Amino acid sequence: MSEIRALLFDTFGTLVDWRTGVITQLEEWGRARNISADWPSLVLAWRRDHVPALAKVRTGQREWAVLDELQAETMRQLAPQFGLSTLSDDTLDYLARMWHELPAWPDTVEGLARLRTRYLVAPLSNGHVALLMQMARAAGMTFDAVFGSDVFRQYKPDPKTYLGAVALLGCTPAEVLFVASHPSDLEAAAACGLRTCFVSRPLEYGAGVVEQPPAEGDFDLMVGDLLELATVMGCEALQHI
């Protein structure tokens, strides 16, 4: 890892707990309007169904759209399946923006701060820049740059995203470590020449639910959280006053 100059991070699931964050906001929204639904199942379906929506943009089957638009469209299709009445465009936009404010995992903020003492640190996300800036402020995360999908007008795992961020950092692919909790994302980054680190997030989809387990040795590093990564990368613990 001695040649590493910068770290790029997947965001949803890797840095923030989207499941807990969106469920909590939907529960509050529902209580205020006397609406009840199986919010955990709805959130899981929402997360899974946005993947094919991203793929349609990535493959040119539909025109470019930021994540907010895609999330609103997906919720419009899902709502009737969960007993929700027809939702207005304004309501769908409001619900989509719930993905802007999500809680960081307990190790995220300190881990990023430690890593920034030695390396450039930035998210590389399928969220757009406005979403990522709001998320960072809400969760207390600090970055050196923000790479959203709208910077490249493309979604991961298209190579334009990984290589585009590397170029904007002024690095070569081998000088950048991509950190994610999703093996497929890491595999795409590795195919572009980036170094890779798998970080375990066993609660991302809820207790006992593992979407895509990694295979031992598939990546350059495998860590339990960002504090462990900071230690591995030679970043000392911060002095708390």
C-alpha atoms as an extended CHARMM CRD file, in Angstrom:
* protein
*
       241  EXT
         1         1  MET       CA              0.0000000000        0.0000000000        0.0000000000  PROA      1               0.0000000000
         2         2  SER       CA              3.0400000000        2.3040000000        0.0740000000  PROA      2               0.0000000000
         3         3  GLU       CA              2.2060000000        3.8640000000       -3.3110000000  PROA      3               0.0000000000
         4         4  ILE       CA             -1.3780000000        4.7980000000       -2.3390000000  PROA      4               0.0000000000
         5         5  ARG       CA             -2.0910000000        8.5510000000       -2.4470000000  PROA      5               0.0000000000
         6         6  ALA       CA             -5.8900000000        8.6500000000       -2.2960000000  PROA      6               0.0000000000
         7         7  LEU       CA             -8.8740000000        6.6390000000       -1.1380000000  PROA      7               0.0000000000
         8         8  LEU       CA            -12.2520000000        6.5610000000       -2.8890000000  PROA      8               0.0000000000
         9         9  PHE       CA            -15.3090000000        5.3000000000       -1.0450000000  PROA      9               0.0000000000
        10        10  ASP       CA            -18.5780000000        3.8130000000       -2.1090000000  PROA      10              0.0000000000
        11        11  THR       CA            -21.2100000000        5.5920000000       -0.0200000000  PROA      11              0.0000000000
        12        12  PHE       CA            -24.5610000000        3.8220000000        0.4170000000  PROA      12              0.0000000000
        13        13  GLY       CA            -23.9180000000        0.8770000000        2.7150000000  PROA      13              0.0000000000
        14        14  THR       CA            -20.1830000000        1.5040000000        2.9560000000  PROA      14              0.0000000000
        15        15  LEU       CA            -20.1890000000        4.8670000000        4.7440000000  PROA      15              0.0000000000
        16        16  VAL       CA            -23.8390000000        5.2620000000        5.7510000000  PROA      16              0.0000000000
        17        17  ASP       CA            -26.5950000000        3.0010000000        7.0560000000  PROA      17              0.0000000000
        18        18  TRP       CA            -29.2330000000        3.6120000000        4.3910000000  PROA      18              0.0000000000
        19        19  ARG       CA            -31.6130000000        0.9320000000        5.6870000000  PROA      19              0.0000000000
        20        20  THR       CA            -32.0010000000        2.3160000000        9.2100000000  PROA      20              0.0000000000
        21        21  GLY       CA            -31.9940000000        5.9070000000        7.9660000000  PROA      21              0.0000000000
        22        22  VAL       CA            -34.7430000000        5.5360000000        5.3850000000  PROA      22              0.0000000000
        23        23  ILE       CA            -36.9140000000        3.2600000000        7.5520000000  PROA      23              0.0000000000
        24        24  THR       CA            -36.7770000000        5.8140000000       10.3850000000  PROA      24              0.0000000000
        25        25  GLN       CA            -37.7540000000        8.6890000000        8.0950000000  PROA      25              0.0000000000
        26        26  LEU       CA            -40.6090000000        6.7250000000        6.4910000000  PROA      26              0.0000000000
        27        27  GLU       CA            -41.9450000000        5.7290000000        9.9040000000  PROA      27              0.0000000000
        28        28  GLU       CA            -41.9880000000        9.3840000000       10.9710000000  PROA      28              0.0000000000
        29        29  TRP       CA            -43.5990000000       10.4310000000        7.6880000000  PROA      29              0.0000000000
        30        30  GLY       CA            -46.2540000000        7.7360000000        8.0420000000  PROA      30              0.0000000000
        31        31  ARG       CA            -47.0760000000        8.5380000000       11.6780000000  PROA      31              0.0000000000
        32        32  ALA       CA            -47.5910000000       12.2060000000       10.8220000000  PROA      32              0.0000000000
        33        33  ARG       CA            -50.1420000000       11.2190000000        8.1710000000  PROA      33              0.0000000000
        34        34  ASN       CA            -51.6880000000        8.1780000000        9.8840000000  PROA      34              0.0000000000
        35        35  ILE       CA            -50.2220000000        5.9160000000        7.1840000000  PROA      35              0.0000000000
        36        36  SER       CA            -48.9110000000        2.4710000000        8.0310000000  PROA      36              0.0000000000
        37        37  ALA       CA            -47.0040000000        0.0190000000        5.8670000000  PROA      37              0.0000000000
        38        38  ASP       CA            -44.2870000000       -2.6160000000        6.0800000000  PROA      38              0.0000000000
        39        39  TRP       CA            -41.5840000000        0.0300000000        5.9630000000  PROA      39              0.0000000000
        40        40  PRO       CA            -38.5600000000       -2.3280000000        6.2690000000  PROA      40              0.0000000000
        41        41  SER       CA            -39.7500000000       -4.4270000000        3.3260000000  PROA      41              0.0000000000
        42        42  LEU       CA            -40.5450000000       -1.3190000000        1.2980000000  PROA      42              0.0000000000
        43        43  VAL       CA            -37.0880000000        0.1240000000        1.8910000000  PROA      43              0.0000000000
        44        44  LEU       CA            -35.4090000000       -3.1520000000        0.9210000000  PROA      44              0.0000000000
        45        45  ALA       CA            -37.4750000000       -3.3130000000       -2.2840000000  PROA      45              0.0000000000
        46        46  TRP       CA            -36.7070000000        0.3450000000       -3.0000000000  PROA      46              0.0000000000
        47        47  ARG       CA            -32.9940000000       -0.2570000000       -2.6660000000  PROA      47              0.0000000000
        48        48  ARG       CA            -33.0210000000       -3.3710000000       -4.8160000000  PROA      48              0.0000000000
        49        49  ASP       CA            -35.2590000000       -1.9490000000       -7.5370000000  PROA      49              0.0000000000
        50        50  HSD       CA            -33.0980000000        1.0950000000       -8.1330000000  PROA      50              0.0000000000
        51        51  VAL       CA            -30.3290000000       -1.1820000000       -9.4530000000  PROA      51              0.0000000000
        52        52  PRO       CA            -32.1530000000       -1.9610000000      -12.7360000000  PROA      52              0.0000000000
        53        53  ALA       CA            -33.0920000000        1.7240000000      -12.9580000000  PROA      53              0.0000000000
        54        54  LEU       CA            -29.3980000000        2.6520000000      -12.8710000000  PROA      54              0.0000000000
        55        55  ALA       CA            -28.6640000000       -0.0310000000      -15.4570000000  PROA      55              0.0000000000
        56        56  LYS       CA            -31.1570000000        1.4860000000      -17.9070000000  PROA      56              0.0000000000
        57        57  VAL       CA            -29.3110000000        4.8150000000      -17.7370000000  PROA      57              0.0000000000
        58        58  ARG       CA            -25.8910000000        3.1780000000      -17.9040000000  PROA      58              0.0000000000
        59        59  THR       CA            -26.7740000000        1.1590000000      -21.0110000000  PROA      59              0.0000000000
        60        60  GLY       CA            -28.5270000000        4.0200000000      -22.8010000000  PROA      60              0.0000000000
        61        61  GLN       CA            -32.0330000000        2.5600000000      -22.5250000000  PROA      61              0.0000000000
        62        62  ARG       CA            -33.1880000000        5.8310000000      -21.0170000000  PROA      62              0.0000000000
        63        63  GLU       CA            -31.8570000000        9.3810000000      -20.8680000000  PROA      63              0.0000000000
        64        64  TRP       CA            -29.6120000000       10.6330000000      -18.0950000000  PROA      64              0.0000000000
        65        65  ALA       CA            -31.3010000000       11.2160000000      -14.7360000000  PROA      65              0.0000000000
        66        66  VAL       CA            -29.8880000000       11.8000000000      -11.2600000000  PROA      66              0.0000000000
        67        67  LEU       CA            -30.5970000000        9.3740000000       -8.4400000000  PROA      67              0.0000000000
        68        68  ASP       CA            -33.4270000000       11.4940000000       -6.9810000000  PROA      68              0.0000000000
        69        69  GLU       CA            -35.4020000000       11.1460000000      -10.2130000000  PROA      69              0.0000000000
        70        70  LEU       CA            -34.7970000000        7.4140000000      -10.3950000000  PROA      70              0.0000000000
        71        71  GLN       CA            -35.7350000000        6.9100000000       -6.7430000000  PROA      71              0.0000000000
        72        72  ALA       CA            -38.9860000000        8.8270000000       -7.2430000000  PROA      72              0.0000000000
        73        73  GLU       CA            -39.8640000000        6.7500000000      -10.3050000000  PROA      73              0.0000000000
        74        74  THR       CA            -39.1050000000        3.5120000000       -8.4550000000  PROA      74              0.0000000000
        75        75  MET       CA            -41.2250000000        4.5340000000       -5.4620000000  PROA      75              0.0000000000
        76        76  ARG       CA            -44.1260000000        5.3660000000       -7.7640000000  PROA      76              0.0000000000
        77        77  GLN       CA            -44.0570000000        1.7710000000       -9.0070000000  PROA      77              0.0000000000
        78        78  LEU       CA            -43.5620000000        0.2120000000       -5.5620000000  PROA      78              0.0000000000
        79        79  ALA       CA            -46.0990000000        2.2180000000       -3.5330000000  PROA      79              0.0000000000
        80        80  PRO       CA            -49.2400000000        0.3230000000       -4.6470000000  PROA      80              0.0000000000
        81        81  GLN       CA            -47.6160000000       -3.0080000000       -3.7540000000  PROA      81              0.0000000000
        82        82  PHE       CA            -47.3250000000       -1.8180000000       -0.1430000000  PROA      82              0.0000000000
        83        83  GLY       CA            -50.8370000000       -0.4250000000        0.1840000000  PROA      83              0.0000000000
        84        84  LEU       CA            -49.9390000000        3.2200000000       -0.3220000000  PROA      84              0.0000000000
        85        85  SER       CA            -52.3890000000        5.3550000000       -2.2200000000  PROA      85              0.0000000000
        86        86  THR       CA            -51.3850000000        7.2950000000       -5.3110000000  PROA      86              0.0000000000
        87        87  LEU       CA            -48.5460000000        9.6270000000       -4.3740000000  PROA      87              0.0000000000
        88        88  SER       CA            -48.1950000000       13.0950000000       -5.8670000000  PROA      88              0.0000000000
        89        89  ASP       CA            -45.0600000000       14.2110000000       -7.6580000000  PROA      89              0.0000000000
        90        90  ASP       CA            -44.2000000000       16.4890000000       -4.7280000000  PROA      90              0.0000000000
        91        91  THR       CA            -44.5500000000       13.6050000000       -2.2830000000  PROA      91              0.0000000000
        92        92  LEU       CA            -42.4120000000       11.3310000000       -4.4260000000  PROA      92              0.0000000000
        93        93  ASP       CA            -39.7240000000       14.0250000000       -4.6170000000  PROA      93              0.0000000000
        94        94  TYR       CA            -39.8800000000       14.4330000000       -0.8400000000  PROA      94              0.0000000000
        95        95  LEU       CA            -39.5250000000       10.7020000000       -0.2490000000  PROA      95              0.0000000000
        96        96  ALA       CA            -36.6150000000       10.4570000000       -2.6940000000  PROA      96              0.0000000000
        97        97  ARG       CA            -34.7500000000       13.1480000000       -0.7550000000  PROA      97              0.0000000000
        98        98  MET       CA            -34.8250000000       10.9270000000        2.3320000000  PROA      98              0.0000000000
        99        99  TRP       CA            -31.7070000000        9.3700000000        0.8350000000  PROA      99              0.0000000000
       100       100  HSD       CA            -29.8970000000       12.6970000000        1.3360000000  PROA      100             0.0000000000
       101       101  GLU       CA            -29.7340000000       12.3890000000        5.1380000000  PROA      101             0.0000000000
       102       102  LEU       CA            -28.6020000000        9.0070000000        6.4000000000  PROA      102             0.0000000000
       103       103  PRO       CA            -26.6810000000        8.0670000000        9.5600000000  PROA      103             0.0000000000
       104       104  ALA       CA            -23.0230000000        7.2000000000        9.2360000000  PROA      104             0.0000000000
       105       105  TRP       CA            -21.8550000000        3.8630000000       10.5590000000  PROA      105             0.0000000000
       106       106  PRO       CA            -20.3030000000        4.3220000000       14.0450000000  PROA      106             0.0000000000
       107       107  ASP       CA            -16.7310000000        4.0820000000       12.7290000000  PROA      107             0.0000000000
       108       108  THR       CA            -17.1670000000        6.2040000000        9.5900000000  PROA      108             0.0000000000
       109       109  VAL       CA            -16.5720000000        9.7630000000       10.7720000000  PROA      109             0.0000000000
       110       110  GLU       CA            -13.4980000000        9.0220000000       12.8740000000  PROA      110             0.0000000000
       111       111  GLY       CA            -12.1500000000        6.5790000000       10.3070000000  PROA      111             0.0000000000
       112       112  LEU       CA            -12.3670000000        9.1320000000        7.5040000000  PROA      112             0.0000000000
       113       113  ALA       CA            -10.7960000000       11.8220000000        9.6900000000  PROA      113             0.0000000000
       114       114  ARG       CA             -7.8500000000        9.5730000000       10.5060000000  PROA      114             0.0000000000
       115       115  LEU       CA             -7.3650000000        8.5870000000        6.8730000000  PROA      115             0.0000000000
       116       116  ARG       CA             -7.4090000000       12.2530000000        5.7910000000  PROA      116             0.0000000000
       117       117  THR       CA             -4.3270000000       12.9100000000        7.8980000000  PROA      117             0.0000000000
       118       118  ARG       CA             -2.2710000000       11.0260000000        5.2860000000  PROA      118             0.0000000000
       119       119  TYR       CA             -4.3960000000       10.5810000000        2.1640000000  PROA      119             0.0000000000
       120       120  LEU       CA             -6.8340000000       12.3590000000       -0.1130000000  PROA      120             0.0000000000
       121       121  VAL       CA            -10.3070000000       11.0660000000        0.6820000000  PROA      121             0.0000000000
       122       122  ALA       CA            -13.4330000000       11.3030000000       -1.4750000000  PROA      122             0.0000000000
       123       123  PRO       CA            -16.7010000000        9.4720000000       -2.1150000000  PROA      123             0.0000000000
       124       124  LEU       CA            -17.2890000000        7.8600000000       -5.5070000000  PROA      124             0.0000000000
       125       125  SER       CA            -21.0060000000        7.2990000000       -5.4440000000  PROA      125             0.0000000000
       126       126  ASN       CA            -24.0290000000        6.7600000000       -7.6320000000  PROA      126             0.0000000000
       127       127  GLY       CA            -25.5580000000        9.6050000000       -5.6710000000  PROA      127             0.0000000000
       128       128  HSD       CA            -25.2070000000       13.0600000000       -7.2280000000  PROA      128             0.0000000000
       129       129  VAL       CA            -23.0700000000       15.8770000000       -5.8620000000  PROA      129             0.0000000000
       130       130  ALA       CA            -25.9110000000       17.8100000000       -4.1780000000  PROA      130             0.0000000000
       131       131  LEU       CA            -27.0700000000       14.6240000000       -2.4320000000  PROA      131             0.0000000000
       132       132  LEU       CA            -23.5440000000       13.7710000000       -1.2710000000  PROA      132             0.0000000000
       133       133  MET       CA            -22.8560000000       17.2490000000        0.0730000000  PROA      133             0.0000000000
       134       134  GLN       CA            -26.0620000000       17.2390000000        2.1060000000  PROA      134             0.0000000000
       135       135  MET       CA            -25.3580000000       13.7140000000        3.3370000000  PROA      135             0.0000000000
       136       136  ALA       CA            -21.8330000000       14.6280000000        4.3850000000  PROA      136             0.0000000000
       137       137  ARG       CA            -23.0040000000       17.6600000000        6.3660000000  PROA      137             0.0000000000
       138       138  ALA       CA            -25.8390000000       15.7350000000        8.0330000000  PROA      138             0.0000000000
       139       139  ALA       CA            -23.6260000000       12.8010000000        9.0130000000  PROA      139             0.0000000000
       140       140  GLY       CA            -20.5440000000       14.8500000000        9.9400000000  PROA      140             0.0000000000
       141       141  MET       CA            -18.3200000000       13.3900000000        7.2240000000  PROA      141             0.0000000000
       142       142  THR       CA            -15.4880000000       15.4640000000        5.7710000000  PROA      142             0.0000000000
       143       143  PHE       CA            -13.9790000000       14.8830000000        2.3200000000  PROA      143             0.0000000000
       144       144  ASP       CA            -11.2980000000       16.4620000000        0.1400000000  PROA      144             0.0000000000
       145       145  ALA       CA            -13.4710000000       16.1830000000       -2.9770000000  PROA      145             0.0000000000
       146       146  VAL       CA            -16.8990000000       14.8200000000       -3.9370000000  PROA      146             0.0000000000
       147       147  PHE       CA            -17.4040000000       12.5970000000       -6.9790000000  PROA      147             0.0000000000
       148       148  GLY       CA            -21.0680000000       12.0700000000       -7.7300000000  PROA      148             0.0000000000
       149       149  SER       CA            -22.5920000000       10.3710000000      -10.7360000000  PROA      149             0.0000000000
       150       150  ASP       CA            -23.4560000000       13.7190000000      -12.3030000000  PROA      150             0.0000000000
       151       151  VAL       CA            -19.7430000000       14.5920000000      -12.5290000000  PROA      151             0.0000000000
       152       152  PHE       CA            -19.3850000000       11.8450000000      -15.1380000000  PROA      152             0.0000000000
       153       153  ARG       CA            -23.0540000000       11.5690000000      -16.1820000000  PROA      153             0.0000000000
       154       154  GLN       CA            -22.7000000000        7.8640000000      -15.7060000000  PROA      154             0.0000000000
       155       155  TYR       CA            -23.2310000000        5.2630000000      -12.9920000000  PROA      155             0.0000000000
       156       156  LYS       CA            -20.9520000000        2.6500000000      -11.5290000000  PROA      156             0.0000000000
       157       157  PRO       CA            -19.7780000000        0.1270000000      -12.5200000000  PROA      157             0.0000000000
       158       158  ASP       CA            -19.0410000000        1.9380000000      -15.7830000000  PROA      158             0.0000000000
       159       159  PRO       CA            -15.2390000000        2.4250000000      -16.0400000000  PROA      159             0.0000000000
       160       160  LYS       CA            -15.7620000000        6.1630000000      -16.7140000000  PROA      160             0.0000000000
       161       161  THR       CA            -16.6360000000        6.6450000000      -13.0510000000  PROA      161             0.0000000000
       162       162  TYR       CA            -13.6050000000        4.9860000000      -11.4820000000  PROA      162             0.0000000000
       163       163  LEU       CA            -11.0920000000        6.2490000000      -14.0430000000  PROA      163             0.0000000000
       164       164  GLY       CA            -12.6810000000        9.6910000000      -14.1360000000  PROA      164             0.0000000000
       165       165  ALA       CA            -12.2850000000       10.1340000000      -10.3860000000  PROA      165             0.0000000000
       166       166  VAL       CA             -8.6990000000        8.8610000000      -10.5150000000  PROA      166             0.0000000000
       167       167  ALA       CA             -7.8420000000       11.3960000000      -13.2260000000  PROA      167             0.0000000000
       168       168  LEU       CA             -9.4360000000       14.2920000000      -11.3250000000  PROA      168             0.0000000000
       169       169  LEU       CA             -7.3740000000       13.3680000000       -8.2810000000  PROA      169             0.0000000000
       170       170  GLY       CA             -4.2340000000       13.5780000000      -10.4040000000  PROA      170             0.0000000000
       171       171  CYS       CA             -3.3590000000        9.9660000000       -9.6670000000  PROA      171             0.0000000000
       172       172  THR       CA             -2.7820000000        6.7550000000      -11.5590000000  PROA      172             0.0000000000
       173       173  PRO       CA             -5.2100000000        3.8860000000      -10.8620000000  PROA      173             0.0000000000
       174       174  ALA       CA             -2.5720000000        2.0120000000       -8.8460000000  PROA      174             0.0000000000
       175       175  GLU       CA             -2.2430000000        5.0300000000       -6.5430000000  PROA      175             0.0000000000
       176       176  VAL       CA             -5.9120000000        4.9000000000       -5.5200000000  PROA      176             0.0000000000
       177       177  LEU       CA             -7.5220000000        2.5120000000       -3.0640000000  PROA      177             0.0000000000
       178       178  PHE       CA            -11.2430000000        1.9610000000       -3.6380000000  PROA      178             0.0000000000
       179       179  VAL       CA            -13.1410000000        1.0190000000       -0.4830000000  PROA      179             0.0000000000
       180       180  ALA       CA            -16.5670000000       -0.6090000000       -0.5530000000  PROA      180             0.0000000000
       181       181  SER       CA            -18.7610000000       -3.1840000000        1.1540000000  PROA      181             0.0000000000
       182       182  HSD       CA            -19.9840000000       -4.5860000000       -2.1800000000  PROA      182             0.0000000000
       183       183  PRO       CA            -17.7560000000       -7.1220000000       -3.9780000000  PROA      183             0.0000000000
       184       184  SER       CA            -19.1630000000       -6.3370000000       -7.4300000000  PROA      184             0.0000000000
       185       185  ASP       CA            -18.2330000000       -2.6520000000       -7.0330000000  PROA      185             0.0000000000
       186       186  LEU       CA            -14.7280000000       -3.6140000000       -5.9620000000  PROA      186             0.0000000000
       187       187  GLU       CA            -14.3430000000       -6.0440000000       -8.8440000000  PROA      187             0.0000000000
       188       188  ALA       CA            -15.2520000000       -3.3000000000      -11.3270000000  PROA      188             0.0000000000
       189       189  ALA       CA            -12.7230000000       -0.9410000000       -9.7450000000  PROA      189             0.0000000000
       190       190  ALA       CA            -10.0220000000       -3.6130000000       -9.8160000000  PROA      190             0.0000000000
       191       191  ALA       CA            -10.6950000000       -4.1760000000      -13.5100000000  PROA      191             0.0000000000
       192       192  CYS       CA             -9.7950000000       -0.5020000000      -14.0050000000  PROA      192             0.0000000000
       193       193  GLY       CA             -6.4900000000       -0.9690000000      -12.1850000000  PROA      193             0.0000000000
       194       194  LEU       CA             -7.4500000000        0.4770000000       -8.7860000000  PROA      194             0.0000000000
       195       195  ARG       CA             -6.3950000000       -1.1980000000       -5.5670000000  PROA      195             0.0000000000
       196       196  THR       CA             -9.3180000000       -2.5000000000       -3.5390000000  PROA      196             0.0000000000
       197       197  CYS       CA            -10.4350000000       -2.8430000000        0.0730000000  PROA      197             0.0000000000
       198       198  PHE       CA            -13.5210000000       -4.7370000000        1.2460000000  PROA      198             0.0000000000
       199       199  VAL       CA            -15.0480000000       -3.3430000000        4.4480000000  PROA      199             0.0000000000
       200       200  SER       CA            -17.5310000000       -5.5570000000        6.2440000000  PROA      200             0.0000000000
       201       201  ARG       CA            -21.0090000000       -4.1160000000        6.8570000000  PROA      201             0.0000000000
       202       202  PRO       CA            -22.9670000000       -7.1410000000        8.1400000000  PROA      202             0.0000000000
       203       203  LEU       CA            -26.0070000000       -5.0740000000        9.1260000000  PROA      203             0.0000000000
       204       204  GLU       CA            -26.4420000000       -3.2500000000        5.8100000000  PROA      204             0.0000000000
       205       205  TYR       CA            -29.5220000000       -5.2540000000        4.7840000000  PROA      205             0.0000000000
       206       206  GLY       CA            -30.5510000000       -6.1700000000        8.3290000000  PROA      206             0.0000000000
       207       207  ALA       CA            -29.3030000000       -8.7400000000       10.7990000000  PROA      207             0.0000000000
       208       208  GLY       CA            -28.4930000000      -12.0680000000        9.1840000000  PROA      208             0.0000000000
       209       209  VAL       CA            -28.9760000000      -10.8700000000        5.5980000000  PROA      209             0.0000000000
       210       210  VAL       CA            -25.8840000000      -11.0160000000        3.3710000000  PROA      210             0.0000000000
       211       211  GLU       CA            -26.3630000000       -9.8910000000       -0.2200000000  PROA      211             0.0000000000
       212       212  GLN       CA            -22.9950000000      -10.8000000000       -1.7250000000  PROA      212             0.0000000000
       213       213  PRO       CA            -20.3300000000      -12.3280000000        0.5400000000  PROA      213             0.0000000000
       214       214  PRO       CA            -16.7150000000      -11.7690000000       -0.5020000000  PROA      214             0.0000000000
       215       215  ALA       CA            -14.2660000000      -14.5560000000       -1.1850000000  PROA      215             0.0000000000
       216       216  GLU       CA            -11.0600000000      -14.5840000000        0.8250000000  PROA      216             0.0000000000
       217       217  GLY       CA             -8.1950000000      -13.1020000000       -1.1550000000  PROA      217             0.0000000000
       218       218  ASP       CA            -10.3380000000      -11.4140000000       -3.8000000000  PROA      218             0.0000000000
       219       219  PHE       CA             -9.1720000000       -7.9340000000       -2.7640000000  PROA      219             0.0000000000
       220       220  ASP       CA             -5.9790000000       -6.2100000000       -1.6710000000  PROA      220             0.0000000000
       221       221  LEU       CA             -7.3600000000       -5.5770000000        1.8180000000  PROA      221             0.0000000000
       222       222  MET       CA            -10.2900000000       -6.8170000000        3.8870000000  PROA      222             0.0000000000
       223       223  VAL       CA            -11.1700000000       -4.9490000000        7.0920000000  PROA      223             0.0000000000
       224       224  GLY       CA            -13.9060000000       -4.9570000000        9.6960000000  PROA      224             0.0000000000
       225       225  ASP       CA            -14.4040000000       -1.1910000000        9.6840000000  PROA      225             0.0000000000
       226       226  LEU       CA            -12.7390000000        2.1050000000        8.7730000000  PROA      226             0.0000000000
       227       227  LEU       CA            -10.8870000000        2.3640000000       12.0740000000  PROA      227             0.0000000000
       228       228  GLU       CA             -9.1180000000       -0.8810000000       11.2560000000  PROA      228             0.0000000000
       229       229  LEU       CA             -8.4120000000        0.4320000000        7.7560000000  PROA      229             0.0000000000
       230       230  ALA       CA             -6.9190000000        3.6250000000        9.2010000000  PROA      230             0.0000000000
       231       231  THR       CA             -4.6180000000        1.5580000000       11.4000000000  PROA      231             0.0000000000
       232       232  VAL       CA             -3.5900000000       -0.6740000000        8.4890000000  PROA      232             0.0000000000
       233       233  MET       CA             -2.8600000000        2.4370000000        6.4060000000  PROA      233             0.0000000000
       234       234  GLY       CA             -0.6250000000        3.9010000000        9.1010000000  PROA      234             0.0000000000
       235       235  CYS       CA             -2.9790000000        6.6170000000       10.3540000000  PROA      235             0.0000000000
       236       236  GLU       CA             -2.7050000000        7.1830000000       14.0780000000  PROA      236             0.0000000000
       237       237  ALA       CA             -5.6650000000        7.6300000000       16.3890000000  PROA      237             0.0000000000
       238       238  LEU       CA             -6.8340000000       11.2210000000       16.7450000000  PROA      238             0.0000000000
       239       239  GLN       CA             -6.2720000000       13.1100000000       19.9630000000  PROA      239             0.0000000000
       240       240  HSD       CA             -9.6830000000       13.9450000000       21.4580000000  PROA      240             0.0000000000
       241       241  ILE       CA             -9.9000000000       17.0250000000       23.6540000000  PROA      241             0.0000000000
